[in-house]
Coordinates of C-alpha atoms and ligand atoms in Angstrom, one line a residue:
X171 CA 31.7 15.2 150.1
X172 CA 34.5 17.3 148.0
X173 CA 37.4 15.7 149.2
X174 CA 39.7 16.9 146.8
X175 CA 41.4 20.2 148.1
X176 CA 42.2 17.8 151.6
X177 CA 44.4 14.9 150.1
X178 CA 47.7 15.9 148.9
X179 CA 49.3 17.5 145.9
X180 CA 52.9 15.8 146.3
X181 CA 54.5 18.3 148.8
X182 CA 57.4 17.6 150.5
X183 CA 57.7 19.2 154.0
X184 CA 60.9 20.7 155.6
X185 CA 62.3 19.4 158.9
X186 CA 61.9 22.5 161.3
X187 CA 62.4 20.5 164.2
X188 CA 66.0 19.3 165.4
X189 CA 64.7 15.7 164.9
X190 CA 62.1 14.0 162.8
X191 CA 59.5 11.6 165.2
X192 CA 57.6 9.1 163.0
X193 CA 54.3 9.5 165.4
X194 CA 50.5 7.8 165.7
X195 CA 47.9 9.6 165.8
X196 CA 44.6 7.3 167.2
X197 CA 41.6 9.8 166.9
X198 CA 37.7 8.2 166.7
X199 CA 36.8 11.2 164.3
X200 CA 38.8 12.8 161.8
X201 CA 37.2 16.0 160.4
X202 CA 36.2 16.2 157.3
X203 CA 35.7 12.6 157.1
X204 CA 33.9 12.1 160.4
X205 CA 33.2 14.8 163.3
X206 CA 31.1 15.1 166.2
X207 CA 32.8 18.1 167.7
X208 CA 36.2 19.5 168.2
X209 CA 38.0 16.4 169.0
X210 CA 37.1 15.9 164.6
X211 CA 38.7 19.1 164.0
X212 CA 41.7 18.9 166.1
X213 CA 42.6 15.5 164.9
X214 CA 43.1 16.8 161.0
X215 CA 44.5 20.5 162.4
X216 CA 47.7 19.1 164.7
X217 CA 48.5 16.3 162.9
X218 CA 49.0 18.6 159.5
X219 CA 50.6 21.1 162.0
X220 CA 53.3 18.7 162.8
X221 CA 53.6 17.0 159.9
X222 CA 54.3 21.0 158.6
X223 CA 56.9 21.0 161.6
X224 CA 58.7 18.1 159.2
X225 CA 57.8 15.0 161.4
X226 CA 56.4 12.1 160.1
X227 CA 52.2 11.8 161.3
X228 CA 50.2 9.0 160.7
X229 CA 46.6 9.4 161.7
X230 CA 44.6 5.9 162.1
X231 CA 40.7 6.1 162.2
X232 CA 37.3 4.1 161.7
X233 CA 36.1 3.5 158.4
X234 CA 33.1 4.4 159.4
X235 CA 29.2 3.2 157.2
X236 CA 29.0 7.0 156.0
X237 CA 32.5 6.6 154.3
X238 CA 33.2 4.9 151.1
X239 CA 36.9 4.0 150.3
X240 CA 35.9 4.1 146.7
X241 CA 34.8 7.3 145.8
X242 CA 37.4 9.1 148.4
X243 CA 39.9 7.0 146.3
X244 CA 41.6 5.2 149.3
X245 CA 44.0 2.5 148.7
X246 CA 43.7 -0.8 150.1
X247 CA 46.7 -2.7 152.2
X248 CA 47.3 -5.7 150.7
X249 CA 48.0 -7.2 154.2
X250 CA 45.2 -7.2 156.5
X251 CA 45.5 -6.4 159.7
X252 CA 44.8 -8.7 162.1
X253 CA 43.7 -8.0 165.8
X254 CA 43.4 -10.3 168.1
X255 CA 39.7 -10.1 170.1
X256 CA 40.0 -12.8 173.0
X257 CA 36.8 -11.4 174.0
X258 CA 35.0 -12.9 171.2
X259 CA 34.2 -16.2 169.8
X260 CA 36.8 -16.1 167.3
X261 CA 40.3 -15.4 168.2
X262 CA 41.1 -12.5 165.5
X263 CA 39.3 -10.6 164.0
X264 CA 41.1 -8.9 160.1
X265 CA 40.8 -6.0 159.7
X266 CA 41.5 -3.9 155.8
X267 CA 43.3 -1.4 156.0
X268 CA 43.0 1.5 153.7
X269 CA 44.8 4.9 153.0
X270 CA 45.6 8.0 151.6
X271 CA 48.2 10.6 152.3
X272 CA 46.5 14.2 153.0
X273 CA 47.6 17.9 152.6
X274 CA 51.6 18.6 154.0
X275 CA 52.0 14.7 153.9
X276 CA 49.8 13.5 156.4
X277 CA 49.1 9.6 155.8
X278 CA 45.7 8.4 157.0
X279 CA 45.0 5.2 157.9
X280 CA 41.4 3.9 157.6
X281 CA 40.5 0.6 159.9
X282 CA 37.7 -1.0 158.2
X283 CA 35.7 -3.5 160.4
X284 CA 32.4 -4.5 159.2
X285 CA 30.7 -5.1 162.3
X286 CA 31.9 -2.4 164.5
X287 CA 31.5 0.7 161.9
X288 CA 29.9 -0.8 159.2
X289 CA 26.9 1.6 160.0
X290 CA 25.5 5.1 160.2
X291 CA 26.6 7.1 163.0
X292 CA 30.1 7.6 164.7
X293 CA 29.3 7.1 168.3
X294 CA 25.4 5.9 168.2
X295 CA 22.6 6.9 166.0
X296 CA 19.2 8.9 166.7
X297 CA 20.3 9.9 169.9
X298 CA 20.7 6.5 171.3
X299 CA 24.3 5.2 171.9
X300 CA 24.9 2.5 170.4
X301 CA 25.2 -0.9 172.9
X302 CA 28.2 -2.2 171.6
X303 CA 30.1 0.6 172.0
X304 CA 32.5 -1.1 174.5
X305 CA 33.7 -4.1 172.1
X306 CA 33.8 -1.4 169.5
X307 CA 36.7 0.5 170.8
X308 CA 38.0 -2.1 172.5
X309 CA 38.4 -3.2 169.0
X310 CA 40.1 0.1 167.5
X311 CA 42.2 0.5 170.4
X312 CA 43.6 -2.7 170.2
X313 CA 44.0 -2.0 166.4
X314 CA 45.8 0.8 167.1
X315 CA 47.9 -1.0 168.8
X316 CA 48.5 -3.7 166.7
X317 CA 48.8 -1.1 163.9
X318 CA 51.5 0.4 165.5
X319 CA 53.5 -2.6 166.0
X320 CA 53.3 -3.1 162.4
X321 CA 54.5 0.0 161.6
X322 CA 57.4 -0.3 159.5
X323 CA 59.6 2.6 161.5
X324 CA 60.1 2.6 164.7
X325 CA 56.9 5.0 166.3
X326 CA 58.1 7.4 168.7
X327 CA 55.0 8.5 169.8
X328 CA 51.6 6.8 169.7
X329 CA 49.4 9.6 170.5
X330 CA 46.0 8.5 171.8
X331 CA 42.6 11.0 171.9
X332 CA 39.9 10.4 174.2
X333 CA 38.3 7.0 176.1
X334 CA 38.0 5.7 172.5
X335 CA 41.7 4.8 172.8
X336 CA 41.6 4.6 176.3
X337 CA 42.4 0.8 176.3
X338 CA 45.1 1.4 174.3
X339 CA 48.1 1.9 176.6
X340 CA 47.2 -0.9 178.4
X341 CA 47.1 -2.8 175.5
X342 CA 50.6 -2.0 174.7
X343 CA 51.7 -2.0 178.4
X344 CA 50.3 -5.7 179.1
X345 CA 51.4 -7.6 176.0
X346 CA 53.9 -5.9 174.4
X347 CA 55.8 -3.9 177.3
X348 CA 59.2 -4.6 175.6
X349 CA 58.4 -3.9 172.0
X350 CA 57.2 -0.3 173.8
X351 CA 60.0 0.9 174.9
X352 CA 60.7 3.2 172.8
X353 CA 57.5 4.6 172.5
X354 CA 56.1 7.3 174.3
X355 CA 52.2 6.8 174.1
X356 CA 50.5 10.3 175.1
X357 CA 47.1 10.3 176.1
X358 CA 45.3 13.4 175.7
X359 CA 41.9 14.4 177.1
X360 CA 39.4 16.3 174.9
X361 CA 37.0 16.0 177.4
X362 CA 36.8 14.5 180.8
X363 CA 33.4 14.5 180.5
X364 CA 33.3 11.3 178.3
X365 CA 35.0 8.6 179.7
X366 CA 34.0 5.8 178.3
X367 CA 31.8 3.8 181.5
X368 CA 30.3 0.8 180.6
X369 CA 28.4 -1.6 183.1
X370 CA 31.1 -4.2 184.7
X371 CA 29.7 -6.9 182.7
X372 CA 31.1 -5.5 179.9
X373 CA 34.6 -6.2 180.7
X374 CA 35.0 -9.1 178.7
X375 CA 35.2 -6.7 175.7
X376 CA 38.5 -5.8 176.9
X377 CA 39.8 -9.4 176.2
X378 CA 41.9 -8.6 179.3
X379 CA 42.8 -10.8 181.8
X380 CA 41.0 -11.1 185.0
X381 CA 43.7 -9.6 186.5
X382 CA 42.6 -6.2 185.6
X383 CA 38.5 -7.0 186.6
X384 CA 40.0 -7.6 190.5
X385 CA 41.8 -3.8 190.3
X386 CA 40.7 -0.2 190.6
X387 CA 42.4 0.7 187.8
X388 CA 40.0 -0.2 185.2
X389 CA 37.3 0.1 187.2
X390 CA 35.1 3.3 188.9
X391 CA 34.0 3.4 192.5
X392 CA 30.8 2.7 191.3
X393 CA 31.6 -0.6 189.8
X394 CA 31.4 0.5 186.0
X395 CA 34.7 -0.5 183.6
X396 CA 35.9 3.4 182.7
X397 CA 38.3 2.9 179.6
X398 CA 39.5 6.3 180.1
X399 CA 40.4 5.7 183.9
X400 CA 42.8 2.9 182.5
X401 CA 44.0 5.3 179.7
X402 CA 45.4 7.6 182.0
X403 CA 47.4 5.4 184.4
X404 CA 49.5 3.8 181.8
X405 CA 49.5 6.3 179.2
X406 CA 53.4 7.9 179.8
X407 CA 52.3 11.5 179.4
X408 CA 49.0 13.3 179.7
X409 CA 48.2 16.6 177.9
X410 CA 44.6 18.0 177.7
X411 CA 43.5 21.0 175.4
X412 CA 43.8 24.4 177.5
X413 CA 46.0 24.9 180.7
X414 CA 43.1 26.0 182.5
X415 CA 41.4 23.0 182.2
X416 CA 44.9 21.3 183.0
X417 CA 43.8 23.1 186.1
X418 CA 39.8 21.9 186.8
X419 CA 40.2 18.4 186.2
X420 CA 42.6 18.0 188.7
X421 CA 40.1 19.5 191.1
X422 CA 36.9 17.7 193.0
X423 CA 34.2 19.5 191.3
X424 CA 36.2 19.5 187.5
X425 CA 37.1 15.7 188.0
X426 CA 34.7 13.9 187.0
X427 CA 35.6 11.1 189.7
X428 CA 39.3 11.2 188.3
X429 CA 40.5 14.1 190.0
X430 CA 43.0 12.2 192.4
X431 CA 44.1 9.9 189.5
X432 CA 45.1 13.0 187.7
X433 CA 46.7 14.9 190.7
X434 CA 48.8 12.2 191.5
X435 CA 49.8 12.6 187.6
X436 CA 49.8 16.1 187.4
X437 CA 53.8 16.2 186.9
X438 CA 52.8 14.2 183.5
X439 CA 49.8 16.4 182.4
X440 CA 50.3 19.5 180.7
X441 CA 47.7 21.8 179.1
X442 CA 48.1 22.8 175.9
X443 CA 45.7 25.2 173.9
X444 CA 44.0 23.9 170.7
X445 CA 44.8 25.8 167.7
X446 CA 42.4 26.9 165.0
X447 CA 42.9 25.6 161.4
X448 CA 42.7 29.3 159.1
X449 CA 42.5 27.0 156.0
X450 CA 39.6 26.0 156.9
X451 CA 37.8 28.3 159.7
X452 CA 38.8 31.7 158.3
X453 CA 36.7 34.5 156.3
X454 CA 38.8 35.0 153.6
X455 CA 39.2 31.6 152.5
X456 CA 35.6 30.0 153.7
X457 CA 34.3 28.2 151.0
X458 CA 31.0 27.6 152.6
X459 CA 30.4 31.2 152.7
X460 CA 28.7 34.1 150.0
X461 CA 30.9 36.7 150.2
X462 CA 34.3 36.5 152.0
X463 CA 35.7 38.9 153.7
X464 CA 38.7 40.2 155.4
X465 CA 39.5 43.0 158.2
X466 CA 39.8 45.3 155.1
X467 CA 36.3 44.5 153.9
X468 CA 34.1 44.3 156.4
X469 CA 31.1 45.2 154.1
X470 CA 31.3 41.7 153.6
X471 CA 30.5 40.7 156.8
X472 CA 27.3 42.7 156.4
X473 CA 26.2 40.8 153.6
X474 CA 26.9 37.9 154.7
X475 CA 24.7 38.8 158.1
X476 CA 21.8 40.0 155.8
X477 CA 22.0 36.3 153.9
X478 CA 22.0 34.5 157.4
X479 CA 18.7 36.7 158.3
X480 CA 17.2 35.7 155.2
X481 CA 18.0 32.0 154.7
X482 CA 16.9 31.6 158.6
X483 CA 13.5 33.5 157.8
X484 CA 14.6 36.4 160.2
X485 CA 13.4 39.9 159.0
X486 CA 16.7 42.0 157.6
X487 CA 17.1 44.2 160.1
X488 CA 21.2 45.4 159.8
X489 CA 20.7 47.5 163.0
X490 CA 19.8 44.8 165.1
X491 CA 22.6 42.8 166.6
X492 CA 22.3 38.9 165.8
X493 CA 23.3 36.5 167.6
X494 CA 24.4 32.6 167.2
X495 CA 25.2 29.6 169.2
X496 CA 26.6 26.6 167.4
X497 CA 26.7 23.7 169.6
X498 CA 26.3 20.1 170.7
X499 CA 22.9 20.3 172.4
X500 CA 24.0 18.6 176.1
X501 CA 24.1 20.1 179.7
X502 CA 28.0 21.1 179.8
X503 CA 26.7 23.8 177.0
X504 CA 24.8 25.3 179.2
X505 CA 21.6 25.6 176.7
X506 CA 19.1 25.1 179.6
X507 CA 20.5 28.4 181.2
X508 CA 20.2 30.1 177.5
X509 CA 17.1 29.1 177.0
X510 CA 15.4 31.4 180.1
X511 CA 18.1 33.8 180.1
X512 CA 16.9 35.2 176.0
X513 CA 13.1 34.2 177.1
X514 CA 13.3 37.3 179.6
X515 CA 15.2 39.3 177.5
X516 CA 13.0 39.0 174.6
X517 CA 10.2 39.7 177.1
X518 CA 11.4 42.6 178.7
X519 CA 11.6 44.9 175.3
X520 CA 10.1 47.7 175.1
X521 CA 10.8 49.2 171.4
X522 CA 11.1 46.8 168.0
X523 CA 14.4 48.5 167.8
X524 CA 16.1 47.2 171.2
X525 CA 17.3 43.8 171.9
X526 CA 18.6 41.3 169.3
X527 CA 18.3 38.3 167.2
X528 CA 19.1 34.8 167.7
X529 CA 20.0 31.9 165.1
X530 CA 20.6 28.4 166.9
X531 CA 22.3 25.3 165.6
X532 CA 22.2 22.2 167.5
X533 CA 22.0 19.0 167.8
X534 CA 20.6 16.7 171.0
X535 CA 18.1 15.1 172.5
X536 CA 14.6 16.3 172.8
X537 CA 14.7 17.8 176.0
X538 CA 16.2 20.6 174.8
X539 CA 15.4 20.8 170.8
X540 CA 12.2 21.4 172.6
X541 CA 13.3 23.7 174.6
X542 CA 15.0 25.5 171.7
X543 CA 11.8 25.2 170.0
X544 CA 9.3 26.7 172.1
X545 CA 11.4 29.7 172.2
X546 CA 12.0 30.7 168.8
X547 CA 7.7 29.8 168.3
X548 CA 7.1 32.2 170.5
X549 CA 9.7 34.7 169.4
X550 CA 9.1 34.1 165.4
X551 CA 11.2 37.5 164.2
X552 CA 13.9 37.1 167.0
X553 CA 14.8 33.5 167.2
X554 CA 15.4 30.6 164.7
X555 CA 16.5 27.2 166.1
X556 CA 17.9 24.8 163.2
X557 CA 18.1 21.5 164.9
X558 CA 20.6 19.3 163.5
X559 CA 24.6 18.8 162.2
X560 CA 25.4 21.2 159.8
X561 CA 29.2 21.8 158.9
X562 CA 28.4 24.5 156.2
X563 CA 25.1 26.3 158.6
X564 CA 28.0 26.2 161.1
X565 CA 30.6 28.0 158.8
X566 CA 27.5 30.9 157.8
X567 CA 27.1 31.9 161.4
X568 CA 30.1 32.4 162.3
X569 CA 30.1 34.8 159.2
X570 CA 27.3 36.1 159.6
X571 CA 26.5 36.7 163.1
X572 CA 27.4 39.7 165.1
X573 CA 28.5 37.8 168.3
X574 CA 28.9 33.9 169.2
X575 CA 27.3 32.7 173.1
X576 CA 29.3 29.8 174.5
X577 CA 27.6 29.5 177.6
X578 CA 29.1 26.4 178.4
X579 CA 29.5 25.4 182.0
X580 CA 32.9 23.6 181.9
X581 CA 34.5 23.6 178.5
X582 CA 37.7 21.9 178.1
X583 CA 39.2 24.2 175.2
X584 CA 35.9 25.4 173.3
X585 CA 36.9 26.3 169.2
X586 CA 33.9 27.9 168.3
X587 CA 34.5 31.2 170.4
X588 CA 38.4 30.7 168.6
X589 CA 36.6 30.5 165.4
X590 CA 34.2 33.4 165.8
X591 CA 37.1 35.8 166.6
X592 CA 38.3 35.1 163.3
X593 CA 35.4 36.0 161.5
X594 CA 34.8 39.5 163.8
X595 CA 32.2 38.0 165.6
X596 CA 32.2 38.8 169.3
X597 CA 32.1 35.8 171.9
X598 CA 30.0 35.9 174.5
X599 CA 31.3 33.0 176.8
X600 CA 31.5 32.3 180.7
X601 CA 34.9 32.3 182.4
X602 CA 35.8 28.9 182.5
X603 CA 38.5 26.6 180.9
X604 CA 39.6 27.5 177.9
X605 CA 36.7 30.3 177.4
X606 CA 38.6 32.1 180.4
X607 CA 42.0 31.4 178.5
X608 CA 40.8 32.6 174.9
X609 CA 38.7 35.3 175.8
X610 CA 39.2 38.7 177.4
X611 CA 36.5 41.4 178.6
X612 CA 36.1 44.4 177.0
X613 CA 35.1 46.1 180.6
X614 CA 38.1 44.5 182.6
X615 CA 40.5 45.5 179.5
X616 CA 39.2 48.4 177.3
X617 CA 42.3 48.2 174.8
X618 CA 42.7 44.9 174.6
X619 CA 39.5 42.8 175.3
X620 CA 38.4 40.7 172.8
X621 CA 34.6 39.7 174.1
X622 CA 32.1 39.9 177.1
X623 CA 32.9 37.3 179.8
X624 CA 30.2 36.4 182.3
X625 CA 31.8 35.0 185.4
X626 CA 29.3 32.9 186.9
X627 CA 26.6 31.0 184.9
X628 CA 23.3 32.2 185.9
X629 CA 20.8 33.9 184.4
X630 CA 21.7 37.1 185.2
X631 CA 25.1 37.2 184.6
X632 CA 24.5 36.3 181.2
X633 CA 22.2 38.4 180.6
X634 CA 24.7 41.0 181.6
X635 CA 27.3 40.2 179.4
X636 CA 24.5 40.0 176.2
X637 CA 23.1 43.0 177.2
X638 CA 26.7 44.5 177.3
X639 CA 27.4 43.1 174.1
X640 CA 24.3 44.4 172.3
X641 CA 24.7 47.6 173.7
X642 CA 28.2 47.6 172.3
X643 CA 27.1 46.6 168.8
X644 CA 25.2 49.9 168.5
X645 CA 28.0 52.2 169.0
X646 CA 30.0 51.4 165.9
X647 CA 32.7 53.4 166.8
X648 CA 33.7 50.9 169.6
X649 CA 32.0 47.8 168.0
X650 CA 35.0 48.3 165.0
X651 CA 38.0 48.1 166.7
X652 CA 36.7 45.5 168.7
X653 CA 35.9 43.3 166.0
X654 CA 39.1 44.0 164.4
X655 CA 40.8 43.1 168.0
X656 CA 39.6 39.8 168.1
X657 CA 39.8 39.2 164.6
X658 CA 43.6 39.3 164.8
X659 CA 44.4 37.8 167.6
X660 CA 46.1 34.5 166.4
X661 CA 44.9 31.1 167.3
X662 CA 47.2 29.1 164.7
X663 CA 48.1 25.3 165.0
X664 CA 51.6 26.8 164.9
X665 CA 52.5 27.5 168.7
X666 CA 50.4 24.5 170.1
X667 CA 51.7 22.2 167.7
X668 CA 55.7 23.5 168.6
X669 CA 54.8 22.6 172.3
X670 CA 53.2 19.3 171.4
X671 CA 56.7 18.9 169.6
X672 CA 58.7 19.9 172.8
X673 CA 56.7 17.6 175.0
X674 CA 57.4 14.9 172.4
X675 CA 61.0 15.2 171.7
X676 CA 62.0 15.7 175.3
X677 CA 59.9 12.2 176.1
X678 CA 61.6 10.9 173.0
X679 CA 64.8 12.0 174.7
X680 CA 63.8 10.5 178.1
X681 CA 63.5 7.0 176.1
X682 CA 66.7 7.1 174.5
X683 CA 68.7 8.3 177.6
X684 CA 67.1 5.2 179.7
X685 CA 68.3 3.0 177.1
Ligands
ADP897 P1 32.8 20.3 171.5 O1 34.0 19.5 171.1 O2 32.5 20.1 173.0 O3 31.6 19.9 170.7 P2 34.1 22.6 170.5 O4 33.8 24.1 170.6 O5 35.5 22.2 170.9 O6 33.0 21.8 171.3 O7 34.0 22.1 169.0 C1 32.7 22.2 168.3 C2 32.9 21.9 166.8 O8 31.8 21.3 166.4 C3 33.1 23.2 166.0 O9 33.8 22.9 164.8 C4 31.6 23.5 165.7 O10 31.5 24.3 164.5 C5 31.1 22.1 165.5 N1 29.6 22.0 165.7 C6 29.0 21.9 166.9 N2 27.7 21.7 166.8 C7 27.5 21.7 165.4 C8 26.3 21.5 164.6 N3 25.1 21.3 165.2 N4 26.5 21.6 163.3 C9 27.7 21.8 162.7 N5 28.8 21.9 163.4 C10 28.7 21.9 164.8

């Protein structure tokens, strides 16, 4: 891993906001260091964002088994941290710290610990999760909290990601209430989906006291310890990654079981939209790409398409729209409703020159890599399905493709679809959470759509919206300015990460005022 152009050439950042927060970001992944999904990407994109904003953004992580502090030329704490782990046999457990400060000043914090992520794999390994994952982020969460308390300025804002950090506030709220009180700890959801259940025995790996083990507040109907559910009853303020989704989880069938928890919060939670990071995710800069390209120089974009074809084993066929789907391989994405929905397609041609192609990257269990399979074996010129992670496969699709399918059935914020607009590539996506706030339909809005929305998620309704799509693709005269549409419409950190600074600085105000 090149991980030279991330960590920081001495720059020295303006203060754009009225006041300068010292804040704590706690994130499980940290792209490029360690990602699963978009929850990797938006924890190096905001914090740089705010950090840009001239606030002072600390991001603490796993050292995870893939990473080695040597050759990414971290430096080691002196002082260890220690975290106390009353679940355990021992009483601490000490933990090295190590660090580097990234692009626009950003420091990052790595917390090594041996026997939590002294291995391969984030969050398990070969599908399987792994068993201990409880005590595991137990363990960061309570290092993030002792991290923070360490922390040689006072932290404004100790800004918690997902159920990995779920335990967090509680942390903070049980045995160090007064030492928080000038802290505003945010808990944000990437995906209510993921929450973080483990069977009630596992509750010792809190190390809290029984108190919490005879409450509801810890613990789901069904009897399971939910770190997340804990999360977001002491957290201060709740944010999640689109307002729409602000809007789903707080109903019955978005919930995931934590619906009322989060309507009785809703005057805490706020939606706010995940940006897109144009260093990184951008034609003209991608450095994972053949030829770059712009809005000027589309012929790019061709060639790039023509590459994809080839390197996938597709025949080069520039008339033919292509397709791609880049995506965790698990029910939310909808794959199992793809998969039928391009089988009948496919079937249905009539002339080599109709329909489209399809290149597929993904990663999940069996049940549907075999699904993905089967389809492109029997649709060898049309369909390629690369199983698997693949950052710079990911980065060539978006290039090359024509249009991007997000069929996902819920989808918190989505940044692929974000992404693909960027690149001219036209997203295909069904109207829900952020999809529904990113993307418009060409049909409902001739000027100003940016993509093909299907409303429901069935078969035929996606097929609609692909068949619209590919339909379009062939009349360049309407497929041009469309492209050019979406490729300027403007998802940059910048808005996002000035309301992530409002929210912040008014709760900082809030803390000062009760003072
Ligand atoms: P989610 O967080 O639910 O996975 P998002 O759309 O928010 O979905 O983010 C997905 C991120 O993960 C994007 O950066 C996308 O490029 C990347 N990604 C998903 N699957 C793969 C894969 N198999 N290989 C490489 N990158 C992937």
């Amino acid at each position: 891993m090149d991980l030279s152009r991330y960590i920081s050439k001495k720059e020295s950042s303006k203060l754009v906001a009225n006041q300068r927060l010292n804040i704590i970001f706690a994130s499980s992944e940290v792209a490029p260091f360690s990602k699963s999904g978009g929850l990797g990407d938006v924890a190096s994109a905001l914090p740089r964002a705010l950090a840009q904003r001239g606030h002072n953004v600390v991001i603490v992580t796993p050292l995870y088994g893939h990473l080695d502090s040597e050759q990414m030329r971290l430096s080691r704490r002196l002082q260890p941290l220690e975290v106390p782990r009353k679940s355990k046999q021992q009483s601490k457990v000490e933990a090295t710290l190590w660090e580097t400060r990234l692009n626009h000043g950003v420091r990052i914090v790595f917390v090594e610990a041996e026997e939590y992520f002294g291995r391969q794999g984030l969050y398990g390994y070969d599908d399987q999760a792994f068993e201990d994952n409880a005590d595991r982020f137990a363990f960061f969460s309570r290092a993030v909290v002792e991290f923070t308390r360490s922390f040689a300025l006072p932290v404004d804002v100790l800004h918690c990601n997902d159920w990995h950090t779920g335990l967090a506030p509680i942390y903070a709220k049980h045995y160090f209430d007064e030492e928080f009180q000038d802290t505003s700890i945010v808990m944000t959801i990437h995906n209510l989906a993921y929450q973080g259940k483990f069977d009630a025995s596992e509750f010792d790996a809190t190390g809290l006291p029984q108190k919490y083990a005879d409450t509801s507040e810890l613990f789901d109907e069904d009897g399971n310890v939910n770190y997340l559910k804990g999360g977001l009853q002491y957290a201060d303020h709740l944010t999640t990654v689109s307002p729409g989704y602000a809007d789903e989880i707080q109903t019955e069938a978005g919930g995931f079981g934590l619906h009322e928890i989060l309507q009785n919060r809703s005057d805490d939670l706020v939606g706010i939209l995940n940006g897109a990071d144009y260093t990184v995710w951008a034609p003209d800069v991608d450095r994972h790409i053949s030829v770059r390209y712009d809005i000027d120089s589309l012929n790019g974009k061709r060639r790039n398409k023509a590459e994809l074809q080839h390197r996938m084993g597709l025949p080069i066929r520039p008339t033919l729209p292509l397709l791609g789907v880049i995506s965790r391989l698990t029910e939310q994405k909808g794959i199992d409703v793809l998969v039928p929905t391009i089988r009948t397609l496919l079937s249905d041609l009539e002339d080599e020159r109709d329909g489209f192609q399809l290149v597929i990257l993904g990663e999940g269990p069996p049940q549907f890599r075999d699904a993905l399979q089967e389809l492109a074996e029997s649709f060898p010129t049309r369909v390629v399905f690369q199983p698997g992670y693949d950052e710079a496969m990911a980065h060539r699709i978006q290039a090359g493709s024509d249009v991007l399918v997000v069929p996902s059935r819920f989808e918190p914020c989505g940044l692929t679809q974000i992404y693909a607009m960027r690149y001219g590539t036209v997203p295909v996506v069904h109207s829900t959470g952020g999809l529904a706030d990113t993307v418009s339909d060409l049909r409902e809005d001739p000027e100003k759509g940016t993509g093909f929305v299907c409303q429901e998620l069935t078969e035929d309704a996606l097929a609609g919206a692909i068949e619209r799509a590919s339909a379009a693709y062939r009349n360049y005269r309407k497929w041009r300015p469309l492209m050019v549409r979406a490729m300027e419409r403007d998802f940059s950190w910048h808005e996002s990460a000035r309301s992530y600074e409002s929210l912040f600085t008014s709760l900082h105000q809030q803390e000062q005022a009760a003072e």
